[in-house]
Amino acid sequence: MELDFSNKCVVVTGGAHGIGRALAERFAAAGGRVVVADVQAERAGRVAERIGGRAVTCDVGSVDGVSALVAEAVAAFGPIDVFCSNAGITDLGDGLASTPEQIERITAINMLSHVWAAQAVVPTMVERGGGHLVQTLSSAALITGPAPMGYTMAKHGALGFAEWVQLNYAHKGIKVTCLCPNVVNTGLIGRDEDVPSTAERAHQLGLGDVVEPEACADHVFAAMEEGRFLALPHAAVGESFERKAGDYDRWLEGTSHRIRRMRGEEV
Ligand SMILES: NC(=O)c1ccc[n+]([C@@H]2O[C@H](COP(=O)([O-])OP(=O)(O)OC[C@H]3O[C@@H](n4cnc5c(N)ncnc54)[C@H](O)[C@@H]3O)[C@@H](O)[C@H]2O)c1
């Protein structure tokens, strides 16, 4: 049975493009009153107009930005039933050479934004009998791979936070779903949805199994319906996670070899 979000208030951060845009469309198609929140005002406006939602311009990289977003969403559509912390960026610096400012910025957007959002919405959700947090994380949250340093660190932290919320709030009606895809055909890998020719490019980059953002939204809906914590559009991510848990040292050694081979280094 398809989930029904009629008259539910759903917030999607990073809703102007990519996975967030697909989530916003999916929730709107299921009846939700969707707030499309993004730093890109014009793009968010176009998505919101198309789906009959509300655009809010915001930067989730600060606690004030997230608080203002929550206040605007509640004023527009009432108390929030589903909050999708989806906005994310890739590293601004180069591994250990990144500046403190670069590391602080990716930590703020890719990890702390989940905390600011939960602080702002969970108490009201609990008072109202329940709510759902959808966290767009990454395969890099479960299994460290070729993704950059700041991205990997922040996504791991965000997964730890999501587990903590689930452990402490599930019995109070809070559900958590973590989307952990590998490569998705979005802005993060150079797609621009306003430039149709960029849609095919991802498949020519040799990045392996590239899924479309709509498939991520389908996996989120399936996980929400089945009450699963993880939504994994790439089965291989779950398999690697199991190998890691089974023999951590062997997994670390094998993954290190694989990454160095991918980089063309001598192994
Ligand atoms: N594309 C992938 O391969 C991939 C894989 C795993 C996880 N993810 C995660 O998916 C999420 C969505 O990214 P995407 O792949 O759809 O990329 P995208 O670039 O297409 O979309 C990201 C959106 O977030 C917005 N955004 C960025 N910083 C923001 C901020 N500070 N405040 C508000 N909005 C902001 C951008 O304007 C953009 O609209 C991210 O958290 C990303 O880490 C992506």
PDB file of C-alpha atoms and ligand atoms in Angstrom:
ATOM      1  CA  MET A   1       0.000   0.000   0.000  1.00  0.00           C
ATOM      2  CA  GLU A   2       1.380   3.405  -0.992  1.00  0.00           C
ATOM      3  CA  LEU A   3       2.151   5.720   1.939  1.00  0.00           C
ATOM      4  CA  ASP A   4      -0.293   8.589   2.290  1.00  0.00           C
ATOM      5  CA  PHE A   5       0.975  11.978   3.446  1.00  0.00           C
ATOM      6  CA  SER A   6      -2.265  13.898   2.864  1.00  0.00           C
ATOM      7  CA  ASN A   7      -2.216  17.111   4.895  1.00  0.00           C
ATOM      8  CA  LYS A   8       1.154  16.199   6.400  1.00  0.00           C
ATOM      9  CA  CYS A   9       3.834  18.873   6.561  1.00  0.00           C
ATOM     10  CA  VAL A  10       7.066  17.613   4.986  1.00  0.00           C
ATOM     11  CA  VAL A  11      10.306  19.621   4.879  1.00  0.00           C
ATOM     12  CA  VAL A  12      13.058  18.696   2.429  1.00  0.00           C
ATOM     13  CA  THR A  13      16.395  20.497   2.724  1.00  0.00           C
ATOM     14  CA  GLY A  14      18.413  20.660  -0.466  1.00  0.00           C
ATOM     15  CA  GLY A  15      15.042  20.246  -2.184  1.00  0.00           C
ATOM     16  CA  ALA A  16      15.903  22.341  -5.232  1.00  0.00           C
ATOM     17  CA  HIS A  17      18.028  19.728  -7.009  1.00  0.00           C
ATOM     18  CA  GLY A  18      19.002  16.057  -7.122  1.00  0.00           C
ATOM     19  CA  ILE A  19      17.878  13.649  -4.411  1.00  0.00           C
ATOM     20  CA  GLY A  20      16.079  16.400  -2.476  1.00  0.00           C
ATOM     21  CA  ARG A  21      14.145  17.472  -5.560  1.00  0.00           C
ATOM     22  CA  ALA A  22      13.122  13.832  -6.148  1.00  0.00           C
ATOM     23  CA  LEU A  23      12.093  13.426  -2.480  1.00  0.00           C
ATOM     24  CA  ALA A  24      10.060  16.648  -2.615  1.00  0.00           C
ATOM     25  CA  GLU A  25       8.240  15.432  -5.735  1.00  0.00           C
ATOM     26  CA  ARG A  26       7.629  11.982  -4.214  1.00  0.00           C
ATOM     27  CA  PHE A  27       6.177  13.372  -0.970  1.00  0.00           C
ATOM     28  CA  ALA A  28       4.004  15.845  -2.890  1.00  0.00           C
ATOM     29  CA  ALA A  29       2.694  13.016  -5.110  1.00  0.00           C
ATOM     30  CA  ALA A  30       1.759  11.150  -1.904  1.00  0.00           C
ATOM     31  CA  GLY A  31      -0.322  14.131  -0.736  1.00  0.00           C
ATOM     32  CA  GLY A  32       2.244  15.948   1.410  1.00  0.00           C
ATOM     33  CA  ARG A  33       2.410  19.719   1.843  1.00  0.00           C
ATOM     34  CA  VAL A  34       6.060  20.102   1.010  1.00  0.00           C
ATOM     35  CA  VAL A  35       8.494  22.838   2.005  1.00  0.00           C
ATOM     36  CA  VAL A  36      11.361  22.969  -0.498  1.00  0.00           C
ATOM     37  CA  ALA A  37      14.291  24.433   1.438  1.00  0.00           C
ATOM     38  CA  ASP A  38      17.532  25.347  -0.307  1.00  0.00           C
ATOM     39  CA  VAL A  39      20.267  27.962  -0.617  1.00  0.00           C
ATOM     40  CA  GLN A  40      19.310  28.208  -4.303  1.00  0.00           C
ATOM     41  CA  ALA A  41      16.193  30.383  -4.053  1.00  0.00           C
ATOM     42  CA  GLU A  42      15.184  30.506  -7.693  1.00  0.00           C
ATOM     43  CA  ARG A  43      15.535  26.765  -8.212  1.00  0.00           C
ATOM     44  CA  ALA A  44      13.681  25.962  -4.994  1.00  0.00           C
ATOM     45  CA  GLY A  45      10.910  28.308  -6.143  1.00  0.00           C
ATOM     46  CA  ARG A  46      10.543  26.438  -9.420  1.00  0.00           C
ATOM     47  CA  VAL A  47      10.332  23.024  -7.702  1.00  0.00           C
ATOM     48  CA  ALA A  48       7.836  24.325  -5.126  1.00  0.00           C
ATOM     49  CA  GLU A  49       5.660  25.868  -7.814  1.00  0.00           C
ATOM     50  CA  ARG A  50       5.625  22.641  -9.825  1.00  0.00           C
ATOM     51  CA  ILE A  51       4.545  20.498  -6.853  1.00  0.00           C
ATOM     52  CA  GLY A  52       2.242  23.015  -5.135  1.00  0.00           C
ATOM     53  CA  GLY A  53       4.615  23.408  -2.190  1.00  0.00           C
ATOM     54  CA  ARG A  54       6.380  26.303  -0.494  1.00  0.00           C
ATOM     55  CA  ALA A  55       9.951  27.413  -1.166  1.00  0.00           C
ATOM     56  CA  VAL A  56      12.104  28.612   1.712  1.00  0.00           C
ATOM     57  CA  THR A  57      15.565  30.007   1.116  1.00  0.00           C
ATOM     58  CA  CYS A  58      17.898  28.792   3.835  1.00  0.00           C
ATOM     59  CA  ASP A  59      21.424  27.755   4.705  1.00  0.00           C
ATOM     60  CA  VAL A  60      21.314  24.625   6.883  1.00  0.00           C
ATOM     61  CA  GLY A  61      24.942  25.206   7.842  1.00  0.00           C
ATOM     62  CA  SER A  62      23.955  27.280  10.877  1.00  0.00           C
ATOM     63  CA  VAL A  63      21.621  26.692  13.783  1.00  0.00           C
ATOM     64  CA  ASP A  64      19.888  30.010  13.049  1.00  0.00           C
ATOM     65  CA  GLY A  65      19.324  29.008   9.434  1.00  0.00           C
ATOM     66  CA  VAL A  66      17.658  25.747  10.468  1.00  0.00           C
ATOM     67  CA  SER A  67      15.552  27.418  13.214  1.00  0.00           C
ATOM     68  CA  ALA A  68      14.300  30.040  10.764  1.00  0.00           C
ATOM     69  CA  LEU A  69      13.439  27.305   8.242  1.00  0.00           C
ATOM     70  CA  VAL A  70      11.443  25.349  10.846  1.00  0.00           C
ATOM     71  CA  ALA A  71       9.558  28.502  11.905  1.00  0.00           C
ATOM     72  CA  GLU A  72       8.676  29.322   8.276  1.00  0.00           C
ATOM     73  CA  ALA A  73       7.602  25.759   7.538  1.00  0.00           C
ATOM     74  CA  VAL A  74       5.323  25.623  10.596  1.00  0.00           C
ATOM     75  CA  ALA A  75       3.833  29.020   9.713  1.00  0.00           C
ATOM     76  CA  ALA A  76       3.122  27.793   6.177  1.00  0.00           C
ATOM     77  CA  PHE A  77       1.796  24.271   6.718  1.00  0.00           C
ATOM     78  CA  GLY A  78       1.529  23.614  10.483  1.00  0.00           C
ATOM     79  CA  PRO A  79       3.606  21.294  12.696  1.00  0.00           C
ATOM     80  CA  ILE A  80       6.197  19.241  10.833  1.00  0.00           C
ATOM     81  CA  ASP A  81       5.444  15.530  10.359  1.00  0.00           C
ATOM     82  CA  VAL A  82       8.466  14.567   8.246  1.00  0.00           C
ATOM     83  CA  PHE A  83      11.811  16.371   8.182  1.00  0.00           C
ATOM     84  CA  CYS A  84      14.217  15.289   5.438  1.00  0.00           C
ATOM     85  CA  SER A  85      17.751  16.473   6.264  1.00  0.00           C
ATOM     86  CA  ASN A  86      19.085  16.032   2.789  1.00  0.00           C
ATOM     87  CA  ALA A  87      21.220  19.057   1.852  1.00  0.00           C
ATOM     88  CA  GLY A  88      24.878  18.220   1.521  1.00  0.00           C
ATOM     89  CA  ILE A  89      28.103  19.277  -0.125  1.00  0.00           C
ATOM     90  CA  THR A  90      31.381  17.623  -0.972  1.00  0.00           C
ATOM     91  CA  ASP A  91      34.779  18.563   0.482  1.00  0.00           C
ATOM     92  CA  LEU A  92      35.974  22.134   0.001  1.00  0.00           C
ATOM     93  CA  GLY A  93      39.612  21.255   0.737  1.00  0.00           C
ATOM     94  CA  ASP A  94      42.097  18.467   0.052  1.00  0.00           C
ATOM     95  CA  GLY A  95      42.194  15.773   2.734  1.00  0.00           C
ATOM     96  CA  LEU A  96      44.406  16.576   5.706  1.00  0.00           C
ATOM     97  CA  ALA A  97      45.495  19.804   3.980  1.00  0.00           C
ATOM     98  CA  SER A  98      41.970  21.234   4.349  1.00  0.00           C
ATOM     99  CA  THR A  99      41.768  24.450   6.364  1.00  0.00           C
ATOM    100  CA  PRO A 100      39.909  24.564   9.690  1.00  0.00           C
ATOM    101  CA  GLU A 101      37.240  26.724   7.998  1.00  0.00           C
ATOM    102  CA  GLN A 102      36.732  24.144   5.222  1.00  0.00           C
ATOM    103  CA  ILE A 103      36.432  21.313   7.731  1.00  0.00           C
ATOM    104  CA  GLU A 104      34.066  23.320   9.936  1.00  0.00           C
ATOM    105  CA  ARG A 105      31.852  24.159   6.955  1.00  0.00           C
ATOM    106  CA  ILE A 106      31.403  20.562   5.764  1.00  0.00           C
ATOM    107  CA  THR A 107      30.840  19.406   9.340  1.00  0.00           C
ATOM    108  CA  ALA A 108      28.180  22.099   9.759  1.00  0.00           C
ATOM    109  CA  ILE A 109      26.287  21.219   6.586  1.00  0.00           C
ATOM    110  CA  ASN A 110      26.739  17.438   6.376  1.00  0.00           C
ATOM    111  CA  MET A 111      26.554  16.596  10.082  1.00  0.00           C
ATOM    112  CA  LEU A 112      25.439  19.360  12.456  1.00  0.00           C
ATOM    113  CA  SER A 113      22.447  20.352  10.293  1.00  0.00           C
ATOM    114  CA  HIS A 114      20.907  16.983  11.264  1.00  0.00           C
ATOM    115  CA  VAL A 115      21.377  17.870  14.930  1.00  0.00           C
ATOM    116  CA  TRP A 116      19.920  21.410  14.599  1.00  0.00           C
ATOM    117  CA  ALA A 117      16.904  20.005  12.746  1.00  0.00           C
ATOM    118  CA  ALA A 118      16.227  17.265  15.300  1.00  0.00           C
ATOM    119  CA  GLN A 119      16.540  19.741  18.179  1.00  0.00           C
ATOM    120  CA  ALA A 120      14.014  22.000  16.469  1.00  0.00           C
ATOM    121  CA  VAL A 121      11.417  19.407  15.453  1.00  0.00           C
ATOM    122  CA  VAL A 122      11.612  16.295  17.664  1.00  0.00           C
ATOM    123  CA  PRO A 123      10.125  17.779  20.884  1.00  0.00           C
ATOM    124  CA  THR A 124       6.954  18.884  19.028  1.00  0.00           C
ATOM    125  CA  MET A 125       6.786  15.574  17.174  1.00  0.00           C
ATOM    126  CA  VAL A 126       6.927  13.726  20.509  1.00  0.00           C
ATOM    127  CA  GLU A 127       4.184  15.961  21.972  1.00  0.00           C
ATOM    128  CA  ARG A 128       2.008  15.250  18.925  1.00  0.00           C
ATOM    129  CA  GLY A 129       2.526  11.480  19.152  1.00  0.00           C
ATOM    130  CA  GLY A 130       5.206  10.949  16.502  1.00  0.00           C
ATOM    131  CA  GLY A 131       7.119  12.039  13.439  1.00  0.00           C
ATOM    132  CA  HIS A 132       9.725  10.887  10.962  1.00  0.00           C
ATOM    133  CA  LEU A 133      13.303  12.029  10.303  1.00  0.00           C
ATOM    134  CA  VAL A 134      14.710  11.126   6.902  1.00  0.00           C
ATOM    135  CA  GLN A 135      18.489  11.590   6.856  1.00  0.00           C
ATOM    136  CA  THR A 136      20.263  11.603   3.501  1.00  0.00           C
ATOM    137  CA  LEU A 137      23.664  10.225   4.435  1.00  0.00           C
ATOM    138  CA  SER A 138      25.811   8.182   2.065  1.00  0.00           C
ATOM    139  CA  SER A 139      27.501   4.827   1.636  1.00  0.00           C
ATOM    140  CA  ALA A 140      30.447   6.805   3.084  1.00  0.00           C
ATOM    141  CA  ALA A 141      28.595   6.822   6.416  1.00  0.00           C
ATOM    142  CA  LEU A 142      28.625   3.034   6.660  1.00  0.00           C
ATOM    143  CA  ILE A 143      31.774   2.079   4.779  1.00  0.00           C
ATOM    144  CA  THR A 144      34.719   4.368   4.194  1.00  0.00           C
ATOM    145  CA  GLY A 145      35.620   4.370   0.506  1.00  0.00           C
ATOM    146  CA  PRO A 146      37.038   6.769  -2.078  1.00  0.00           C
ATOM    147  CA  ALA A 147      34.963   9.738  -0.820  1.00  0.00           C
ATOM    148  CA  PRO A 148      36.978  12.697   0.537  1.00  0.00           C
ATOM    149  CA  MET A 149      38.044  13.056   4.180  1.00  0.00           C
ATOM    150  CA  GLY A 150      35.632  15.719   5.439  1.00  0.00           C
ATOM    151  CA  TYR A 151      32.677  14.102   3.676  1.00  0.00           C
ATOM    152  CA  THR A 152      33.449  10.674   5.167  1.00  0.00           C
ATOM    153  CA  MET A 153      33.968  12.052   8.677  1.00  0.00           C
ATOM    154  CA  ALA A 154      30.801  14.151   8.667  1.00  0.00           C
ATOM    155  CA  LYS A 155      28.620  11.372   7.221  1.00  0.00           C
ATOM    156  CA  HIS A 156      29.923   8.893   9.817  1.00  0.00           C
ATOM    157  CA  GLY A 157      29.054  11.427  12.540  1.00  0.00           C
ATOM    158  CA  ALA A 158      25.601  11.981  11.072  1.00  0.00           C
ATOM    159  CA  LEU A 159      24.981   8.213  11.086  1.00  0.00           C
ATOM    160  CA  GLY A 160      26.040   8.014  14.738  1.00  0.00           C
ATOM    161  CA  PHE A 161      23.629  10.830  15.539  1.00  0.00           C
ATOM    162  CA  ALA A 162      20.789   9.130  13.653  1.00  0.00           C
ATOM    163  CA  GLU A 163      21.411   5.868  15.558  1.00  0.00           C
ATOM    164  CA  TRP A 164      21.371   7.829  18.823  1.00  0.00           C
ATOM    165  CA  VAL A 165      18.017   9.424  17.978  1.00  0.00           C
ATOM    166  CA  GLN A 166      16.557   6.057  16.993  1.00  0.00           C
ATOM    167  CA  LEU A 167      17.781   4.432  20.229  1.00  0.00           C
ATOM    168  CA  ASN A 168      16.459   7.198  22.459  1.00  0.00           C
ATOM    169  CA  TYR A 169      13.282   8.307  20.686  1.00  0.00           C
ATOM    170  CA  ALA A 170      11.790   5.333  18.792  1.00  0.00           C
ATOM    171  CA  HIS A 171       9.682   4.428  21.827  1.00  0.00           C
ATOM    172  CA  LYS A 172       8.398   8.034  21.847  1.00  0.00           C
ATOM    173  CA  GLY A 173       7.096   7.721  18.283  1.00  0.00           C
ATOM    174  CA  ILE A 174      10.091   9.085  16.351  1.00  0.00           C
ATOM    175  CA  LYS A 175      11.056   7.061  13.313  1.00  0.00           C
ATOM    176  CA  VAL A 176      14.391   7.492  11.544  1.00  0.00           C
ATOM    177  CA  THR A 177      15.286   6.439   8.014  1.00  0.00           C
ATOM    178  CA  CYS A 178      18.841   6.858   6.723  1.00  0.00           C
ATOM    179  CA  LEU A 179      19.374   6.919   2.977  1.00  0.00           C
ATOM    180  CA  CYS A 180      22.898   5.628   2.251  1.00  0.00           C
ATOM    181  CA  PRO A 181      23.456   5.488  -1.507  1.00  0.00           C
ATOM    182  CA  ASN A 182      26.667   5.097  -3.412  1.00  0.00           C
ATOM    183  CA  VAL A 183      26.844   7.217  -6.590  1.00  0.00           C
ATOM    184  CA  VAL A 184      23.682   9.109  -7.603  1.00  0.00           C
ATOM    185  CA  ASN A 185      23.182  11.139 -10.794  1.00  0.00           C
ATOM    186  CA  THR A 186      22.995  14.610  -9.230  1.00  0.00           C
ATOM    187  CA  GLY A 187      24.814  17.893  -8.837  1.00  0.00           C
ATOM    188  CA  LEU A 188      27.366  16.250  -6.585  1.00  0.00           C
ATOM    189  CA  ILE A 189      28.842  14.494  -9.617  1.00  0.00           C
ATOM    190  CA  GLY A 190      28.340  17.378 -12.035  1.00  0.00           C
ATOM    191  CA  ARG A 191      24.754  17.007 -13.234  1.00  0.00           C
ATOM    192  CA  ASP A 192      22.747  20.170 -13.786  1.00  0.00           C
ATOM    193  CA  GLU A 193      19.037  19.412 -14.121  1.00  0.00           C
ATOM    194  CA  ASP A 194      18.613  22.576 -16.202  1.00  0.00           C
ATOM    195  CA  VAL A 195      21.087  21.205 -18.764  1.00  0.00           C
ATOM    196  CA  PRO A 196      19.644  17.911 -20.067  1.00  0.00           C
ATOM    197  CA  SER A 197      22.919  16.820 -21.723  1.00  0.00           C
ATOM    198  CA  THR A 198      24.554  16.492 -18.267  1.00  0.00           C
ATOM    199  CA  ALA A 199      22.114  13.708 -17.307  1.00  0.00           C
ATOM    200  CA  GLU A 200      23.947  11.123 -19.426  1.00  0.00           C
ATOM    201  CA  ARG A 201      27.468  12.208 -18.491  1.00  0.00           C
ATOM    202  CA  ALA A 202      27.454  10.442 -15.119  1.00  0.00           C
ATOM    203  CA  HIS A 203      27.007   7.111 -16.834  1.00  0.00           C
ATOM    204  CA  GLN A 204      30.075   7.770 -18.989  1.00  0.00           C
ATOM    205  CA  LEU A 205      32.417   8.668 -16.122  1.00  0.00           C
ATOM    206  CA  GLY A 206      33.089   5.055 -15.137  1.00  0.00           C
ATOM    207  CA  LEU A 207      31.773   5.549 -11.599  1.00  0.00           C
ATOM    208  CA  GLY A 208      30.128   2.128 -11.493  1.00  0.00           C
ATOM    209  CA  ASP A 209      26.473   1.673 -10.630  1.00  0.00           C
ATOM    210  CA  VAL A 210      25.032   5.195 -10.852  1.00  0.00           C
ATOM    211  CA  VAL A 211      21.395   5.379  -9.739  1.00  0.00           C
ATOM    212  CA  GLU A 212      18.896   8.127 -10.466  1.00  0.00           C
ATOM    213  CA  PRO A 213      17.606  10.391  -7.658  1.00  0.00           C
ATOM    214  CA  GLU A 214      14.077   9.060  -8.206  1.00  0.00           C
ATOM    215  CA  ALA A 215      15.307   5.551  -7.290  1.00  0.00           C
ATOM    216  CA  CYS A 216      16.597   6.988  -3.988  1.00  0.00           C
ATOM    217  CA  ALA A 217      13.151   8.441  -3.264  1.00  0.00           C
ATOM    218  CA  ASP A 218      11.592   5.029  -4.024  1.00  0.00           C
ATOM    219  CA  HIS A 219      14.009   3.339  -1.592  1.00  0.00           C
ATOM    220  CA  VAL A 220      13.213   5.907   1.116  1.00  0.00           C
ATOM    221  CA  PHE A 221       9.494   5.258   0.695  1.00  0.00           C
ATOM    222  CA  ALA A 222      10.011   1.477   0.820  1.00  0.00           C
ATOM    223  CA  ALA A 223      12.110   1.770   4.003  1.00  0.00           C
ATOM    224  CA  MET A 224       9.543   4.093   5.627  1.00  0.00           C
ATOM    225  CA  GLU A 225       6.753   1.698   4.737  1.00  0.00           C
ATOM    226  CA  GLU A 226       8.633  -1.328   6.099  1.00  0.00           C
ATOM    227  CA  GLY A 227       9.943   0.523   9.177  1.00  0.00           C
ATOM    228  CA  ARG A 228      13.588  -0.017   8.208  1.00  0.00           C
ATOM    229  CA  PHE A 229      16.362   2.250   9.515  1.00  0.00           C
ATOM    230  CA  LEU A 230      18.448   1.932   6.348  1.00  0.00           C
ATOM    231  CA  ALA A 231      17.461   2.683   2.765  1.00  0.00           C
ATOM    232  CA  LEU A 232      20.121   1.210   0.470  1.00  0.00           C
ATOM    233  CA  PRO A 233      19.658   1.842  -3.256  1.00  0.00           C
ATOM    234  CA  HIS A 234      22.915  -0.084  -3.932  1.00  0.00           C
ATOM    235  CA  ALA A 235      22.818  -3.670  -2.590  1.00  0.00           C
ATOM    236  CA  ALA A 236      26.636  -3.811  -2.715  1.00  0.00           C
ATOM    237  CA  VAL A 237      26.816  -1.210   0.081  1.00  0.00           C
ATOM    238  CA  GLY A 238      24.921  -3.494   2.464  1.00  0.00           C
ATOM    239  CA  GLU A 239      27.133  -6.435   1.481  1.00  0.00           C
ATOM    240  CA  SER A 240      30.327  -4.463   2.124  1.00  0.00           C
ATOM    241  CA  PHE A 241      28.926  -3.257   5.473  1.00  0.00           C
ATOM    242  CA  GLU A 242      28.382  -6.906   6.463  1.00  0.00           C
ATOM    243  CA  ARG A 243      31.949  -7.831   5.434  1.00  0.00           C
ATOM    244  CA  LYS A 244      33.252  -4.914   7.503  1.00  0.00           C
ATOM    245  CA  ALA A 245      31.345  -6.092  10.579  1.00  0.00           C
ATOM    246  CA  GLY A 246      32.470  -9.689   9.983  1.00  0.00           C
ATOM    247  CA  ASP A 247      36.216  -8.962   9.808  1.00  0.00           C
ATOM    248  CA  TYR A 248      37.092  -5.279  10.255  1.00  0.00           C
ATOM    249  CA  ASP A 249      40.882  -5.645   9.687  1.00  0.00           C
ATOM    250  CA  ARG A 250      40.493  -7.729   6.550  1.00  0.00           C
ATOM    251  CA  TRP A 251      37.899  -5.301   5.217  1.00  0.00           C
ATOM    252  CA  LEU A 252      40.204  -2.293   5.887  1.00  0.00           C
ATOM    253  CA  GLU A 253      43.106  -3.941   4.083  1.00  0.00           C
ATOM    254  CA  GLY A 254      40.980  -5.007   1.093  1.00  0.00           C
ATOM    255  CA  THR A 255      39.324  -1.589   0.807  1.00  0.00           C
ATOM    256  CA  SER A 256      42.677   0.197   0.984  1.00  0.00           C
ATOM    257  CA  HIS A 257      43.970  -1.951  -1.901  1.00  0.00           C
ATOM    258  CA  ARG A 258      40.838  -1.292  -3.946  1.00  0.00           C
ATOM    259  CA  ILE A 259      41.001   2.489  -3.445  1.00  0.00           C
ATOM    260  CA  ARG A 260      44.713   2.681  -4.283  1.00  0.00           C
ATOM    261  CA  ARG A 261      44.119   0.600  -7.435  1.00  0.00           C
ATOM    262  CA  MET A 262      41.262   2.983  -8.392  1.00  0.00           C
ATOM    263  CA  ARG A 263      43.715   5.889  -8.040  1.00  0.00           C
ATOM    264  CA  GLY A 264      46.216   4.122 -10.261  1.00  0.00           C
ATOM    265  CA  GLU A 265      48.704   3.713  -7.395  1.00  0.00           C
ATOM    266  CA  GLU A 266      51.098   0.793  -7.015  1.00  0.00           C
ATOM    267  CA  VAL A 267      49.638  -1.839  -4.674  1.00  0.00           C
TER     268      VAL A 267
HETATM  269  N1  LIG B   1      25.108  12.263  -5.586  1.00  0.00           N
HETATM  270  C1  LIG B   1      25.704  11.279  -4.943  1.00  0.00           C
HETATM  271  O1  LIG B   1      26.462  10.493  -5.530  1.00  0.00           O
HETATM  272  C2  LIG B   1      25.425  11.088  -3.473  1.00  0.00           C
HETATM  273  C3  LIG B   1      25.781   9.871  -2.888  1.00  0.00           C
HETATM  274  C4  LIG B   1      25.548   9.675  -1.542  1.00  0.00           C
HETATM  275  C5  LIG B   1      24.937  10.684  -0.799  1.00  0.00           C
HETATM  276  N2  LIG B   1      24.603  11.860  -1.384  1.00  0.00           N
HETATM  277  C6  LIG B   1      23.983  12.899  -0.544  1.00  0.00           C
HETATM  278  O2  LIG B   1      22.767  13.306  -1.093  1.00  0.00           O
HETATM  279  C7  LIG B   1      22.434  14.588  -0.555  1.00  0.00           C
HETATM  280  C8  LIG B   1      21.859  15.458  -1.651  1.00  0.00           C
HETATM  281  O3  LIG B   1      22.874  15.732  -2.602  1.00  0.00           O
HETATM  282  P1  LIG B   1      22.675  15.476  -4.154  1.00  0.00           P
HETATM  283  O4  LIG B   1      23.503  14.326  -4.521  1.00  0.00           O
HETATM  284  O5  LIG B   1      21.230  15.457  -4.493  1.00  0.00           O
HETATM  285  O6  LIG B   1      23.421  16.765  -4.735  1.00  0.00           O
HETATM  286  P2  LIG B   1      22.868  18.088  -5.448  1.00  0.00           P
HETATM  287  O7  LIG B   1      24.033  18.983  -5.489  1.00  0.00           O
HETATM  288  O8  LIG B   1      22.174  17.735  -6.706  1.00  0.00           O
HETATM  289  O9  LIG B   1      21.781  18.649  -4.433  1.00  0.00           O
HETATM  290  C9  LIG B   1      22.136  19.209  -3.203  1.00  0.00           C
HETATM  291  C10 LIG B   1      21.191  20.380  -2.909  1.00  0.00           C
HETATM  292  O10 LIG B   1      21.519  20.852  -1.585  1.00  0.00           O
HETATM  293  C11 LIG B   1      21.564  22.268  -1.636  1.00  0.00           C
HETATM  294  N3  LIG B   1      22.441  22.779  -0.577  1.00  0.00           N
HETATM  295  C12 LIG B   1      23.800  22.678  -0.504  1.00  0.00           C
HETATM  296  N4  LIG B   1      24.251  23.284   0.604  1.00  0.00           N
HETATM  297  C13 LIG B   1      23.165  23.752   1.261  1.00  0.00           C
HETATM  298  C14 LIG B   1      22.991  24.467   2.462  1.00  0.00           C
HETATM  299  N5  LIG B   1      24.036  24.861   3.205  1.00  0.00           N
HETATM  300  N6  LIG B   1      21.729  24.804   2.853  1.00  0.00           N
HETATM  301  C15 LIG B   1      20.656  24.448   2.089  1.00  0.00           C
HETATM  302  N7  LIG B   1      20.774  23.786   0.924  1.00  0.00           N
HETATM  303  C16 LIG B   1      22.000  23.438   0.502  1.00  0.00           C
HETATM  304  C17 LIG B   1      22.089  22.588  -3.038  1.00  0.00           C
HETATM  305  O11 LIG B   1      21.792  23.912  -3.419  1.00  0.00           O
HETATM  306  C18 LIG B   1      21.364  21.531  -3.877  1.00  0.00           C
HETATM  307  O12 LIG B   1      20.122  21.989  -4.328  1.00  0.00           O
HETATM  308  C19 LIG B   1      23.719  15.118   0.079  1.00  0.00           C
HETATM  309  O13 LIG B   1      23.612  15.043   1.488  1.00  0.00           O
HETATM  310  C20 LIG B   1      24.779  14.185  -0.440  1.00  0.00           C
HETATM  311  O14 LIG B   1      25.867  14.064   0.442  1.00  0.00           O
HETATM  312  C21 LIG B   1      24.821  12.073  -2.700  1.00  0.00           C
END
